[in-house]
Tab-separated table of C-alpha atoms in Angstrom:
chain	number	residue	atom	x	y	z
A	1	UNK	CA	185.076	-52.139	-173.262
A	2	UNK	CA	184.057	-49.305	-170.965
A	3	UNK	CA	182.685	-51.720	-168.349
A	4	UNK	CA	185.989	-53.678	-168.417
A	5	UNK	CA	188.002	-50.366	-168.073
A	6	UNK	CA	185.869	-49.159	-165.183
A	7	UNK	CA	186.023	-52.539	-163.414
A	8	UNK	CA	189.829	-52.645	-163.278
A	9	UNK	CA	190.324	-48.886	-162.566
A	10	UNK	CA	187.978	-49.185	-159.578
A	11	UNK	CA	189.713	-52.326	-158.376
A	12	UNK	CA	193.229	-50.703	-158.681
A	13	UNK	CA	192.116	-47.659	-156.774
A	14	UNK	CA	190.766	-49.804	-153.906
A	15	UNK	CA	193.930	-52.104	-153.675
A	16	UNK	CA	195.174	-52.101	-150.143
A	17	UNK	CA	198.707	-53.328	-150.748
A	18	UNK	CA	201.190	-54.312	-153.296
A	19	UNK	CA	200.182	-57.923	-153.097
A	20	UNK	CA	196.562	-57.121	-154.018
A	21	UNK	CA	197.845	-54.823	-156.838
A	22	UNK	CA	200.013	-57.612	-158.285
A	23	UNK	CA	197.029	-59.952	-158.325
A	24	UNK	CA	195.054	-57.315	-160.256
A	25	UNK	CA	197.882	-56.977	-162.809
A	26	UNK	CA	197.962	-60.723	-163.434
A	27	UNK	CA	194.123	-60.737	-163.684
A	28	UNK	CA	193.935	-57.910	-166.162
A	29	UNK	CA	197.108	-57.799	-168.311
A	30	UNK	CA	199.022	-61.023	-167.324
A	31	UNK	CA	199.659	-63.801	-169.848
A	32	UNK	CA	196.245	-65.245	-169.216
A	33	UNK	CA	194.605	-61.920	-168.042
A	34	UNK	CA	191.243	-60.731	-169.265
A	35	UNK	CA	192.469	-58.044	-171.491
A	36	UNK	CA	195.301	-60.238	-172.903
A	37	UNK	CA	192.762	-62.949	-173.877
A	38	UNK	CA	190.595	-60.327	-175.667
A	39	UNK	CA	193.688	-59.182	-177.695
A	40	UNK	CA	194.240	-62.797	-178.741
A	41	UNK	CA	190.764	-62.835	-180.241
A	42	UNK	CA	191.780	-60.106	-182.799
A	43	UNK	CA	192.981	-62.792	-185.121
A	44	UNK	CA	189.463	-64.222	-185.486
A	45	UNK	CA	188.009	-60.748	-186.436
A	46	UNK	CA	187.522	-59.319	-189.892
A	47	UNK	CA	189.997	-56.634	-190.991
A	48	UNK	CA	187.399	-53.956	-190.393
A	49	UNK	CA	186.675	-55.155	-186.832
A	50	UNK	CA	190.577	-55.344	-186.074
A	51	UNK	CA	190.992	-51.719	-187.135
A	52	UNK	CA	188.480	-50.698	-184.554
A	53	UNK	CA	189.165	-53.139	-181.669
A	54	UNK	CA	192.997	-53.240	-181.955
A	55	UNK	CA	193.684	-49.654	-181.093
A	56	UNK	CA	190.916	-49.670	-178.401
A	57	UNK	CA	192.436	-52.758	-176.635
A	58	UNK	CA	196.039	-51.425	-176.845
A	59	UNK	CA	194.843	-48.101	-175.304
A	60	UNK	CA	192.946	-49.931	-172.574
A	61	UNK	CA	196.017	-52.032	-171.805
A	62	UNK	CA	198.223	-48.908	-171.599
A	63	UNK	CA	195.654	-47.254	-169.382
A	64	UNK	CA	195.540	-50.173	-166.966
A	65	UNK	CA	199.385	-50.347	-166.821
A	66	UNK	CA	199.669	-46.641	-166.109
A	67	UNK	CA	197.017	-46.958	-163.353
A	68	UNK	CA	198.939	-49.922	-161.888
A	69	UNK	CA	202.229	-47.918	-161.868
A	70	UNK	CA	200.712	-44.836	-160.206
A	71	UNK	CA	198.996	-46.947	-157.505
A	72	UNK	CA	202.207	-48.921	-156.826
A	73	UNK	CA	204.130	-45.520	-156.370
A	74	UNK	CA	201.363	-44.283	-154.102
A	75	UNK	CA	201.446	-47.503	-151.980
A	76	UNK	CA	205.265	-47.052	-151.686
A	77	UNK	CA	205.024	-43.509	-150.559
A	78	UNK	CA	202.373	-44.461	-148.020
A	79	UNK	CA	204.539	-47.258	-146.687
A	80	UNK	CA	207.534	-44.893	-146.328
A	81	UNK	CA	205.453	-42.239	-144.573
A	82	UNK	CA	204.166	-44.767	-142.145
A	83	UNK	CA	207.707	-45.972	-141.437
A	84	UNK	CA	208.975	-42.457	-140.999
A	85	UNK	CA	206.088	-41.801	-138.518
A	86	UNK	CA	206.875	-44.854	-136.415
A	87	UNK	CA	210.694	-44.834	-136.510
A	88	UNK	CA	213.068	-42.088	-135.131
A	89	UNK	CA	216.755	-41.364	-135.098
A	90	UNK	CA	218.506	-39.765	-132.195
A	91	UNK	CA	221.213	-37.624	-133.810
A	92	UNK	CA	222.749	-36.864	-130.336
A	93	UNK	CA	223.956	-40.530	-130.002
A	94	UNK	CA	227.659	-40.993	-130.516
A	95	UNK	CA	228.725	-42.613	-133.760
A	96	UNK	CA	229.752	-46.261	-134.009
A	97	UNK	CA	233.502	-46.758	-133.468
A	98	UNK	CA	235.539	-46.947	-136.664
A	99	UNK	CA	238.319	-49.530	-137.004
A	100	UNK	CA	241.702	-47.793	-137.150
A	101	UNK	CA	244.807	-49.096	-138.696
A	102	UNK	CA	248.311	-48.494	-137.390
A	103	UNK	CA	251.641	-47.914	-139.030
A	104	UNK	CA	254.211	-50.607	-138.201
A	105	UNK	CA	257.259	-49.368	-136.293
A	106	UNK	CA	259.651	-50.490	-139.039
A	107	UNK	CA	257.714	-48.592	-141.692
A	108	UNK	CA	257.550	-45.534	-139.568
A	109	UNK	CA	261.214	-45.435	-138.739
A	110	UNK	CA	262.138	-46.093	-142.278
A	111	UNK	CA	260.198	-42.929	-143.213
A	112	UNK	CA	261.635	-40.972	-140.365
A	113	UNK	CA	265.275	-41.878	-141.261
A	114	UNK	CA	264.735	-41.287	-144.992
A	115	UNK	CA	263.287	-37.846	-144.340
A	116	UNK	CA	266.200	-36.865	-142.198
A	117	UNK	CA	268.858	-37.933	-144.710
A	118	UNK	CA	266.880	-36.367	-147.494
A	119	UNK	CA	267.337	-33.052	-145.683
A	120	UNK	CA	271.076	-33.665	-145.876
A	121	UNK	CA	270.923	-34.319	-149.668
A	122	UNK	CA	270.860	-38.133	-149.714
A	123	UNK	CA	268.739	-39.835	-152.385
A	124	UNK	CA	267.109	-43.188	-151.811
A	125	UNK	CA	268.527	-46.148	-153.750
A	126	UNK	CA	267.010	-49.625	-154.077
A	127	UNK	CA	268.209	-53.018	-155.220
A	128	UNK	CA	267.131	-56.705	-155.414
A	129	UNK	CA	266.800	-58.753	-152.380
A	130	UNK	CA	268.072	-61.861	-154.079
A	131	UNK	CA	271.683	-60.876	-155.033
A	132	UNK	CA	274.552	-62.532	-156.907
A	133	UNK	CA	277.446	-63.751	-154.855
A	134	UNK	CA	279.594	-61.140	-156.587
A	135	UNK	CA	277.462	-58.056	-155.645
A	136	UNK	CA	276.947	-59.355	-152.083
A	137	UNK	CA	280.493	-60.344	-151.369
A	138	UNK	CA	283.208	-60.019	-154.075
A	139	UNK	CA	282.426	-56.424	-154.989
A	140	UNK	CA	282.544	-55.528	-151.320
A	141	UNK	CA	285.993	-56.826	-150.793
A	142	UNK	CA	284.769	-59.837	-148.854
A	143	UNK	CA	287.061	-62.814	-149.876
A	144	UNK	CA	285.827	-66.381	-150.411
A	145	UNK	CA	287.385	-67.516	-147.055
A	146	UNK	CA	285.384	-64.951	-145.060
A	147	UNK	CA	283.016	-66.384	-142.489
A	148	UNK	CA	280.058	-64.473	-144.029
A	149	UNK	CA	280.314	-66.785	-147.030
A	150	UNK	CA	279.411	-69.824	-144.910
A	151	UNK	CA	275.959	-71.293	-145.156
A	152	UNK	CA	275.457	-71.063	-141.295
A	153	UNK	CA	275.701	-67.181	-141.758
A	154	UNK	CA	274.107	-66.672	-145.272
A	155	UNK	CA	271.010	-68.005	-147.036
A	156	UNK	CA	272.165	-69.461	-150.312
A	157	UNK	CA	269.691	-70.078	-153.202
A	158	UNK	CA	269.198	-73.728	-154.174
A	159	UNK	CA	270.816	-74.763	-157.402
A	160	UNK	CA	269.690	-77.831	-159.351
A	161	UNK	CA	272.207	-80.378	-160.433
A	162	UNK	CA	273.966	-79.103	-163.580
A	163	UNK	CA	273.054	-75.473	-163.018
A	164	UNK	CA	276.366	-73.679	-163.380
A	165	UNK	CA	275.063	-70.102	-162.898
A	166	UNK	CA	276.900	-67.915	-160.320
A	167	UNK	CA	275.771	-68.456	-156.757
A	168	UNK	CA	272.877	-66.287	-155.553
A	169	UNK	CA	272.017	-65.325	-151.954
A	170	UNK	CA	269.369	-63.495	-149.947
A	171	UNK	CA	271.398	-60.291	-149.413
A	172	UNK	CA	273.075	-60.093	-146.079
A	173	UNK	CA	273.163	-56.255	-146.091
A	174	UNK	CA	272.029	-53.423	-148.344
A	175	UNK	CA	275.663	-52.713	-149.338
A	176	UNK	CA	275.132	-54.241	-152.817
A	177	UNK	CA	272.857	-51.362	-153.451
A	178	UNK	CA	275.819	-49.043	-153.022
A	179	UNK	CA	277.813	-50.915	-155.750
A	180	UNK	CA	274.774	-50.861	-158.161
A	181	UNK	CA	274.261	-47.112	-157.431
A	182	UNK	CA	277.943	-46.257	-158.184
A	183	UNK	CA	277.841	-48.294	-161.282
A	184	UNK	CA	274.715	-46.553	-162.509
A	185	UNK	CA	275.525	-42.966	-161.368
A	186	UNK	CA	279.221	-42.804	-160.977
A	187	UNK	CA	280.718	-40.112	-158.691
A	188	UNK	CA	280.118	-37.933	-156.950
A	189	UNK	CA	277.086	-39.548	-155.217
A	190	UNK	CA	275.134	-39.362	-151.967
A	191	UNK	CA	272.625	-42.169	-151.362
A	192	UNK	CA	270.970	-44.222	-148.605
A	193	UNK	CA	269.850	-47.768	-149.167
A	194	UNK	CA	267.019	-48.885	-146.899
A	195	UNK	CA	265.540	-52.437	-147.137
A	196	UNK	CA	265.152	-55.954	-145.931
A	197	UNK	CA	268.228	-58.174	-145.392
A	198	UNK	CA	268.631	-61.853	-144.321
A	199	UNK	CA	270.999	-63.762	-142.077
A	200	UNK	CA	270.868	-67.075	-140.316
A	201	UNK	CA	270.330	-65.825	-136.729
A	202	UNK	CA	267.456	-65.658	-134.246
A	203	UNK	CA	267.354	-64.359	-130.641
A	204	UNK	CA	266.129	-61.316	-128.689
A	205	UNK	CA	268.203	-58.960	-130.852
A	206	UNK	CA	268.501	-60.888	-134.076
A	207	UNK	CA	265.942	-62.307	-136.619
A	208	UNK	CA	266.470	-64.113	-139.886
A	209	UNK	CA	264.854	-61.201	-141.690
A	210	UNK	CA	265.445	-57.657	-140.533
A	211	UNK	CA	265.867	-54.146	-141.927
A	212	UNK	CA	268.974	-52.061	-142.558
A	213	UNK	CA	269.697	-48.604	-143.854
A	214	UNK	CA	273.123	-47.859	-145.339
A	215	UNK	CA	274.654	-44.585	-146.410
A	216	UNK	CA	277.211	-43.763	-149.019
A	217	UNK	CA	278.818	-40.409	-149.879
A	218	UNK	CA	281.566	-40.181	-152.541
A	219	UNK	CA	283.404	-36.987	-153.633
A	220	UNK	CA	286.866	-35.676	-153.972
A	221	UNK	CA	287.516	-34.298	-150.442
A	222	UNK	CA	285.159	-36.329	-148.164
A	223	UNK	CA	286.762	-37.365	-144.889
A	224	UNK	CA	285.917	-39.100	-141.582
A	225	UNK	CA	285.133	-35.634	-140.148
A	226	UNK	CA	282.218	-35.380	-142.670
A	227	UNK	CA	281.032	-38.914	-141.516
A	228	UNK	CA	281.064	-37.916	-137.922
A	229	UNK	CA	279.074	-34.658	-138.708
A	230	UNK	CA	276.429	-36.517	-140.731
A	231	UNK	CA	275.906	-39.249	-138.022
A	232	UNK	CA	275.652	-36.673	-135.189
A	233	UNK	CA	273.171	-34.582	-137.139
A	234	UNK	CA	271.155	-37.710	-137.847
A	235	UNK	CA	271.048	-38.918	-134.343
A	236	UNK	CA	270.148	-35.591	-132.985
A	237	UNK	CA	267.202	-35.174	-135.373
A	238	UNK	CA	266.018	-38.834	-134.982
A	239	UNK	CA	266.164	-38.838	-131.138
A	240	UNK	CA	265.077	-35.239	-130.694
A	241	UNK	CA	267.963	-34.409	-128.434
A	242	UNK	CA	271.667	-33.647	-128.902
A	243	UNK	CA	273.548	-36.879	-129.140
A	244	UNK	CA	277.324	-37.254	-128.885
A	245	UNK	CA	279.145	-40.091	-130.693
A	246	UNK	CA	282.287	-42.044	-130.037
A	247	UNK	CA	284.312	-43.758	-132.807
A	248	UNK	CA	286.253	-46.871	-132.083
A	249	UNK	CA	288.714	-48.509	-134.438
A	250	UNK	CA	287.398	-51.700	-136.023
A	251	UNK	CA	287.594	-53.763	-139.145
A	252	UNK	CA	285.216	-54.243	-142.058
A	253	UNK	CA	286.339	-55.622	-145.422
A	254	UNK	CA	284.643	-52.864	-147.367
A	255	UNK	CA	286.043	-49.848	-145.475
A	256	UNK	CA	289.485	-48.642	-144.487
A	257	UNK	CA	289.893	-47.195	-141.895
A	258	UNK	CA	286.810	-48.640	-140.258
A	259	UNK	CA	285.049	-47.631	-137.064
A	260	UNK	CA	282.282	-48.841	-134.740
A	261	UNK	CA	280.064	-45.881	-133.689
A	262	UNK	CA	278.758	-45.537	-130.160
A	263	UNK	CA	276.161	-43.065	-128.973
A	264	UNK	CA	275.912	-41.388	-125.546
A	265	UNK	CA	273.301	-42.926	-123.252
A	266	UNK	CA	272.303	-43.774	-119.669
A	267	UNK	CA	270.651	-46.924	-118.204
A	268	UNK	CA	267.821	-46.453	-115.685
A	269	UNK	CA	265.895	-49.406	-114.401
A	270	UNK	CA	266.933	-51.491	-117.425
A	271	UNK	CA	265.814	-48.801	-119.874
A	272	UNK	CA	268.301	-46.958	-122.143
A	273	UNK	CA	268.011	-43.227	-122.579
A	274	UNK	CA	269.831	-41.698	-125.519
A	275	UNK	CA	271.641	-38.336	-125.361
A	276	UNK	CA	272.407	-38.294	-121.592
A	277	UNK	CA	274.559	-39.906	-119.007
A	278	UNK	CA	278.143	-41.351	-119.157
A	279	UNK	CA	277.591	-44.688	-120.806
A	280	UNK	CA	277.980	-45.528	-124.526
A	281	UNK	CA	275.968	-47.856	-126.747
A	282	UNK	CA	277.208	-49.330	-130.021
A	283	UNK	CA	274.756	-48.741	-132.875
A	284	UNK	CA	276.492	-48.974	-136.242
A	285	UNK	CA	279.550	-49.686	-138.259
A	286	UNK	CA	281.186	-47.235	-140.648
A	287	UNK	CA	284.369	-46.058	-142.332
A	288	UNK	CA	285.970	-44.776	-145.468
A	289	UNK	CA	285.098	-46.855	-148.596
A	290	UNK	CA	287.916	-49.290	-149.395
A	291	UNK	CA	289.658	-48.581	-152.760
A	292	UNK	CA	288.786	-52.135	-153.958
A	293	UNK	CA	285.138	-51.419	-153.460
A	294	UNK	CA	285.422	-48.297	-155.543
A	295	UNK	CA	287.246	-50.158	-158.309
A	296	UNK	CA	284.555	-52.902	-158.410
A	297	UNK	CA	281.979	-50.146	-158.809
A	298	UNK	CA	283.900	-48.511	-161.679
A	299	UNK	CA	284.974	-45.467	-159.650
A	300	UNK	CA	288.626	-44.427	-159.744
A	301	UNK	CA	289.931	-44.501	-156.073
A	302	UNK	CA	292.795	-42.132	-157.085
A	303	UNK	CA	290.321	-39.312	-157.861
A	304	UNK	CA	287.451	-40.132	-155.534
A	305	UNK	CA	286.906	-41.136	-151.875
A	306	UNK	CA	284.044	-41.247	-149.491
A	307	UNK	CA	282.403	-42.804	-146.456
A	308	UNK	CA	279.814	-45.511	-145.840
A	309	UNK	CA	277.871	-46.584	-142.831
A	310	UNK	CA	275.131	-49.182	-141.946
A	311	UNK	CA	272.601	-49.303	-139.144
A	312	UNK	CA	269.633	-51.530	-138.280
A	313	UNK	CA	266.201	-49.910	-138.722
A	314	UNK	CA	264.708	-52.346	-136.247
A	315	UNK	CA	267.197	-51.500	-133.609
A	316	UNK	CA	266.637	-47.713	-134.142
A	317	UNK	CA	262.941	-48.314	-133.496
A	318	UNK	CA	263.754	-50.367	-130.394
A	319	UNK	CA	265.895	-47.626	-128.969
A	320	UNK	CA	263.558	-44.771	-129.843
A	321	UNK	CA	260.387	-46.356	-128.694
A	322	UNK	CA	261.519	-48.629	-125.801
A	323	UNK	CA	260.698	-51.851	-127.487
A	324	UNK	CA	262.637	-54.663	-125.744
A	325	UNK	CA	262.456	-57.590	-128.103
A	326	UNK	CA	263.181	-57.460	-131.846
A	327	UNK	CA	260.987	-60.548	-132.378
A	328	UNK	CA	257.972	-58.645	-131.267
A	329	UNK	CA	257.966	-56.755	-134.579
A	330	UNK	CA	256.933	-59.887	-136.521
A	331	UNK	CA	254.515	-61.799	-134.234
A	332	UNK	CA	252.439	-59.089	-132.535
A	333	UNK	CA	248.987	-57.660	-133.103
A	334	UNK	CA	247.412	-54.162	-133.192
A	335	UNK	CA	247.159	-54.019	-129.433
A	336	UNK	CA	251.051	-54.150	-129.271
A	337	UNK	CA	251.298	-51.432	-131.947
A	338	UNK	CA	248.872	-49.214	-130.090
A	339	UNK	CA	250.783	-49.809	-126.839
A	340	UNK	CA	253.901	-48.198	-128.388
A	341	UNK	CA	251.810	-45.365	-129.977
A	342	UNK	CA	251.995	-46.261	-133.626
A	343	UNK	CA	248.676	-44.774	-134.981
A	344	UNK	CA	249.989	-41.971	-137.177
A	345	UNK	CA	253.142	-41.193	-139.107
A	346	UNK	CA	255.090	-38.478	-137.317
A	347	UNK	CA	258.317	-37.877	-139.246
A	348	UNK	CA	260.975	-35.697	-137.614
A	349	UNK	CA	262.901	-33.417	-139.857
A	350	UNK	CA	266.568	-32.337	-139.549
A	351	UNK	CA	265.415	-28.768	-138.556
A	352	UNK	CA	263.124	-29.936	-135.753
A	353	UNK	CA	259.380	-30.356	-135.617
A	354	UNK	CA	257.285	-33.026	-137.251
A	355	UNK	CA	256.062	-33.501	-140.835
A	356	UNK	CA	253.287	-35.853	-141.925
């Protein structure tokens, strides 16, 4: 037994690498190893012999396994030390470039606009993008004969034969959110409704899916003067310069009186600059909420009144960041985003400066 112990301890000590060490393990304590075979012979021994040889063989096996583990650790440390001695790291080298994401202009402008209106006390309201015909048209005083009800202007949801549910559409504006908000909260109320909308149109300034933000303020004494103040404060904060507005009489079924709103601008080399010059650019529609719309939302028009407005988020982004084609929002890559500087979210506040 002592000879066997010494044989393997010497061999383990002299093992040059982990391959040689593994071969010794198999030879000594493997399934058919020398020590394992001796342990199988215990069954042929007398009880007295087993009481002596059994503990001795188990102790020998444990000693060999411990020696193997220690030698394996020593070989590993030696290999690591050799690698450290031959390899080196220049900590003065610049780091590898990290891939950087960008915020999409529509997302950034939505956050900017929401922050500005939040400073004026407007909450954010949301609603479904697939709307019933009633919420999208009837509740907003848009009669069945109105052109917006035609399929060449509106995406209608398919109905199987025999399906007699009310028609549903992809919402053509976020105005249905105003109806839902008034139904849920009543009056007084101040909300904005940003989100995706859909219309059958596609050119340089129109896409089938685009983004709007609409505002609604209902109280007892709200007037067009309040509407003008809110819009001028918004444009000044958003564009970072004092912006004058011009109201022109118009017609929208859901407001009365209604007005198109222009902002002061100038044109230089085909580029528009907001807040300066003698030209005007139409940017949104607005007006006092029609009594029929208030009634549809469960608000008494004899007690409450207010204003509403709607503006395209995509067009705001085009104006502020000089993006010439609306379609570029949906088919461009990160190089296009970086070209227009969309790498971090800088949100202007109503009181000036930026918040992140």
